[in-house]
Amino acid sequence: AQTVTQSQPEMSVQEAETVTLSCTYDTSENNYYLFWYKQPPSRQMILVIRQEAYKQQNATENRFSVNFQKAAKSFSLKISDSQLGDTAMYFCALINYGQNFVFGPGTRLSVLP
Amino acid sequence: GAGVSQTPSNKVTEKGKYVELRCDPISGHTALYWYRQSLGQGPEFLIYFQGTGAADDSGLPNDRFFAVRPEGSVSTLKIQRTERGDSAVYLCASSPSGMEGMAEAFFGQGTRLTVV
């Protein structure tokens, strides 16, 4: 069975600073994807960044980057130059080929002015 | 359409009633997923379709829950004899088929179901 753990229920960061959200997972598969999703109050699940497990290079998307440690099964998200619009719930998710998404419990991030 | 569309956006129903929630996936997406998200929690898997067939329905909590996708496009999640504990946001996602398709999944805005 696949599991995803996010050990930080809540985080806060000052505007323009950097914050890192933690995620660990467990899977017995070799081919999988990892994702970070942002969910604002509108409920829309918005893809922030994704990582293919077979790629060693960490994914980056503008201010968002990940630290993917496959052996340790760790997948943290770093948000640089935090903006007020980054305030939301953040979910780490895993999907194996031919199976469904497994989500973590989420981290509520507040960006403070 | 441009994205995954879920209707209605909000649904209030009385305990014991029957409800249907609709998901209209992105055109051409063969995989379709239903999730349930309770307040303050992460989405929990319900059922996954590949084309018209349910590839995995192990997440359906009991036999009051049923989902169909008769033509491999629109899907309907059906809940019979609703209970207050069914109150949640129901999310739908779709993706193209294949390994690479998983990376292209998109979610709808969800239906908030409230059972009173």
Coordinates of C-alpha atoms in Angstrom, one line a residue:
Chain A
A1 CA 0.0 0.0 0.0
Q2 CA 1.1 3.5 -0.8
T3 CA 1.2 6.2 2.0
V4 CA 2.0 9.9 2.0
T5 CA 2.9 11.7 5.2
Q6 CA 3.0 15.5 5.9
S7 CA 4.2 16.1 9.4
Q8 CA 3.5 19.9 9.5
P9 CA -0.2 20.6 9.9
E10 CA 0.5 24.4 9.8
M11 CA 3.3 26.7 8.7
S12 CA 3.7 30.4 8.5
V13 CA 6.2 32.6 6.7
Q14 CA 6.8 36.2 6.3
E15 CA 6.2 37.7 2.8
A16 CA 9.3 37.5 0.6
E17 CA 11.0 34.9 2.7
T18 CA 11.6 31.2 2.0
V19 CA 9.7 28.3 3.4
T20 CA 10.0 24.5 3.1
L21 CA 7.2 22.0 3.4
S22 CA 8.0 18.4 4.2
C23 CA 6.6 15.2 2.7
T24 CA 7.6 11.6 3.0
Y25 CA 6.0 8.7 1.2
D26 CA 6.1 4.9 0.9
T27 CA 5.7 2.8 -2.2
S28 CA 7.1 -0.5 -3.5
E29 CA 6.9 0.7 -7.1
N30 CA 9.7 2.1 -9.2
N31 CA 7.7 4.1 -11.7
Y32 CA 5.7 6.8 -10.0
Y33 CA 5.1 10.5 -9.9
L34 CA 5.1 12.9 -7.0
F35 CA 3.1 16.1 -6.9
W36 CA 2.6 19.2 -4.8
Y37 CA -0.9 20.6 -5.1
K38 CA -2.2 23.9 -3.8
Q39 CA -5.8 24.2 -2.7
P40 CA -7.0 27.8 -1.9
P41 CA -10.5 28.4 -0.3
S42 CA -12.0 28.1 -3.8
R43 CA -11.4 24.3 -3.5
Q44 CA -9.7 24.1 -6.9
M45 CA -6.7 21.7 -6.6
I46 CA -4.0 23.5 -8.5
L47 CA -0.8 21.7 -9.6
V48 CA 2.3 23.4 -8.2
I49 CA 5.0 21.1 -9.3
R50 CA 5.6 17.4 -10.2
Q51 CA 8.5 15.0 -10.2
E52 CA 9.0 11.8 -12.2
A53 CA 10.6 9.2 -9.9
Y54 CA 13.1 8.1 -12.5
K55 CA 14.5 11.6 -12.9
Q56 CA 17.2 12.4 -10.4
Q57 CA 17.2 16.2 -11.2
N58 CA 15.0 18.1 -8.9
A59 CA 12.0 19.8 -10.6
T60 CA 11.7 23.6 -10.5
E61 CA 8.9 25.9 -11.5
N62 CA 9.7 29.6 -11.0
R63 CA 9.7 30.2 -7.2
F64 CA 8.9 26.6 -6.4
S65 CA 11.4 23.8 -6.3
V66 CA 11.6 20.4 -4.7
N67 CA 14.2 18.3 -2.9
F68 CA 13.6 14.8 -4.1
Q69 CA 15.5 12.1 -2.1
K70 CA 14.4 8.8 -3.7
A71 CA 16.3 6.5 -1.3
A72 CA 14.9 8.4 1.7
K73 CA 11.5 8.6 0.1
S74 CA 11.4 12.3 0.8
F75 CA 9.9 15.0 -1.4
S76 CA 10.0 18.5 0.2
L77 CA 8.7 21.7 -1.5
K78 CA 10.6 25.0 -1.2
I79 CA 8.8 28.2 -1.9
S80 CA 11.1 31.2 -2.4
D81 CA 10.1 34.9 -2.2
S82 CA 6.8 33.9 -0.6
Q83 CA 3.8 36.0 -1.7
L84 CA 0.4 36.6 0.0
G85 CA -1.2 34.6 -2.8
D86 CA 0.7 31.5 -1.8
T87 CA -1.5 31.2 1.3
A88 CA -3.4 27.9 0.9
M89 CA -3.5 24.3 1.9
Y90 CA -0.7 22.3 0.2
F91 CA -1.0 18.6 -0.5
C92 CA 1.7 16.2 -1.4
A93 CA 0.5 13.3 -3.6
L94 CA 1.9 10.1 -5.1
I95 CA 0.6 8.1 -8.1
N96 CA 1.8 4.8 -9.4
Y97 CA 1.2 3.7 -12.9
G98 CA -2.3 2.4 -13.4
Q99 CA -3.4 3.3 -9.9
N100 CA -4.9 6.2 -8.1
F101 CA -3.5 9.3 -6.4
V102 CA -2.7 9.0 -2.8
F103 CA -2.7 12.3 -0.9
G104 CA -1.1 13.4 2.3
P105 CA -3.1 15.2 5.0
G106 CA -2.0 18.6 3.9
T107 CA -0.1 21.6 5.4
R108 CA -1.9 24.9 5.9
L109 CA 0.5 27.7 4.8
S110 CA 0.0 31.2 5.9
V111 CA 2.1 34.0 4.3
L112 CA 2.2 37.0 6.6
P113 CA 2.5 40.6 5.4
Chain B
G1 CA -14.3 22.0 -22.4
A2 CA -11.1 23.6 -21.2
G3 CA -11.1 21.9 -17.8
V4 CA -12.8 19.4 -15.6
S5 CA -16.3 20.5 -14.9
Q6 CA -18.3 19.4 -11.9
T7 CA -21.9 20.0 -11.3
P8 CA -23.6 21.1 -9.1
S9 CA -21.1 23.3 -7.3
N10 CA -23.0 23.0 -4.1
K11 CA -25.7 20.5 -3.1
V12 CA -27.8 20.5 0.1
T13 CA -30.0 17.5 0.6
E14 CA -32.0 16.0 3.4
K15 CA -30.8 12.8 5.2
G16 CA -32.1 9.8 3.5
K17 CA -32.4 11.3 0.0
Y18 CA -30.7 10.2 -3.2
V19 CA -28.1 12.5 -4.9
E20 CA -26.2 12.5 -8.2
L21 CA -22.9 14.3 -8.7
R22 CA -21.7 14.9 -12.2
C23 CA -18.1 15.1 -13.6
D24 CA -17.4 16.2 -17.1
P25 CA -13.7 15.4 -17.8
I26 CA -11.3 17.0 -20.3
S27 CA -12.1 15.8 -23.8
G28 CA -10.0 12.8 -24.7
H29 CA -9.0 11.9 -21.1
T30 CA -9.5 8.2 -20.6
A31 CA -8.8 8.1 -16.9
L32 CA -11.2 9.6 -14.4
Y33 CA -10.9 9.7 -10.6
W34 CA -13.4 10.5 -7.8
Y35 CA -12.2 11.6 -4.4
R36 CA -13.9 12.7 -1.2
Q37 CA -12.5 15.4 1.0
S38 CA -13.7 16.1 4.5
L39 CA -13.1 19.4 6.1
G40 CA -9.5 20.0 7.0
Q41 CA -8.3 16.7 5.5
G42 CA -6.7 15.4 2.3
P43 CA -8.7 13.9 -0.5
E44 CA -9.6 10.2 -0.1
F45 CA -9.8 7.9 -3.1
L46 CA -13.2 6.6 -4.0
I47 CA -13.1 5.1 -7.5
Y48 CA -11.0 5.2 -10.7
F49 CA -12.2 4.6 -14.2
Q50 CA -10.2 3.7 -17.2
G51 CA -12.5 4.3 -20.1
T52 CA -16.0 2.9 -19.3
G53 CA -14.9 0.4 -16.7
A54 CA -14.1 0.9 -13.1
A55 CA -10.4 -0.1 -12.8
D56 CA -10.5 0.3 -9.0
D57 CA -13.5 0.9 -6.8
S58 CA -11.9 -0.2 -3.5
G59 CA -12.4 3.3 -2.1
L60 CA -16.2 3.3 -2.1
P61 CA -17.1 3.3 1.6
N62 CA -20.2 1.1 1.3
D63 CA -23.0 0.0 -1.1
R64 CA -24.8 3.3 -0.9
F65 CA -22.1 4.7 -3.2
F66 CA -22.0 3.9 -6.9
A67 CA -20.4 5.5 -9.9
V68 CA -20.9 5.1 -13.6
R69 CA -19.2 6.2 -16.8
P70 CA -21.3 4.6 -19.5
E71 CA -19.7 6.2 -22.6
G72 CA -16.2 6.7 -21.3
S73 CA -16.6 10.5 -20.9
V74 CA -19.0 12.0 -18.3
S75 CA -19.2 10.2 -15.0
T76 CA -21.9 10.3 -12.3
L77 CA -21.3 9.5 -8.6
K78 CA -24.6 8.3 -7.0
I79 CA -25.2 8.3 -3.3
Q80 CA -28.3 6.5 -1.9
R81 CA -29.9 7.1 1.5
T82 CA -27.6 10.0 2.3
E83 CA -26.3 10.3 5.8
R84 CA -24.9 13.4 7.6
G85 CA -21.4 11.8 7.5
D86 CA -21.5 11.9 3.7
S87 CA -21.1 15.7 3.9
A88 CA -17.9 16.6 2.2
V89 CA -16.4 18.0 -1.0
Y90 CA -16.4 15.5 -3.8
L91 CA -13.5 16.0 -6.3
C92 CA -13.2 14.6 -9.8
A93 CA -10.0 14.5 -11.8
S94 CA -9.2 13.2 -15.3
S95 CA -6.0 12.4 -17.2
P96 CA -4.8 10.9 -20.5
S97 CA -4.0 7.2 -20.5
G98 CA -0.5 5.8 -20.0
M99 CA 2.4 6.4 -17.7
E100 CA 3.0 9.9 -19.0
G101 CA -0.7 10.7 -18.8
M102 CA -0.7 10.5 -15.0
A103 CA 1.4 13.7 -15.0
E104 CA -1.3 15.5 -16.9
A105 CA -4.1 15.0 -14.4
F106 CA -6.4 18.0 -13.8
F107 CA -9.0 18.4 -11.0
G108 CA -12.4 20.0 -11.1
Q109 CA -13.5 22.5 -8.5
G110 CA -15.5 19.9 -6.6
T111 CA -19.1 19.6 -5.4
R112 CA -19.7 20.5 -1.8
L113 CA -22.4 18.1 -0.5
T114 CA -24.2 19.0 2.7
V115 CA -26.6 16.5 4.2
V116 CA -28.9 18.1 6.8

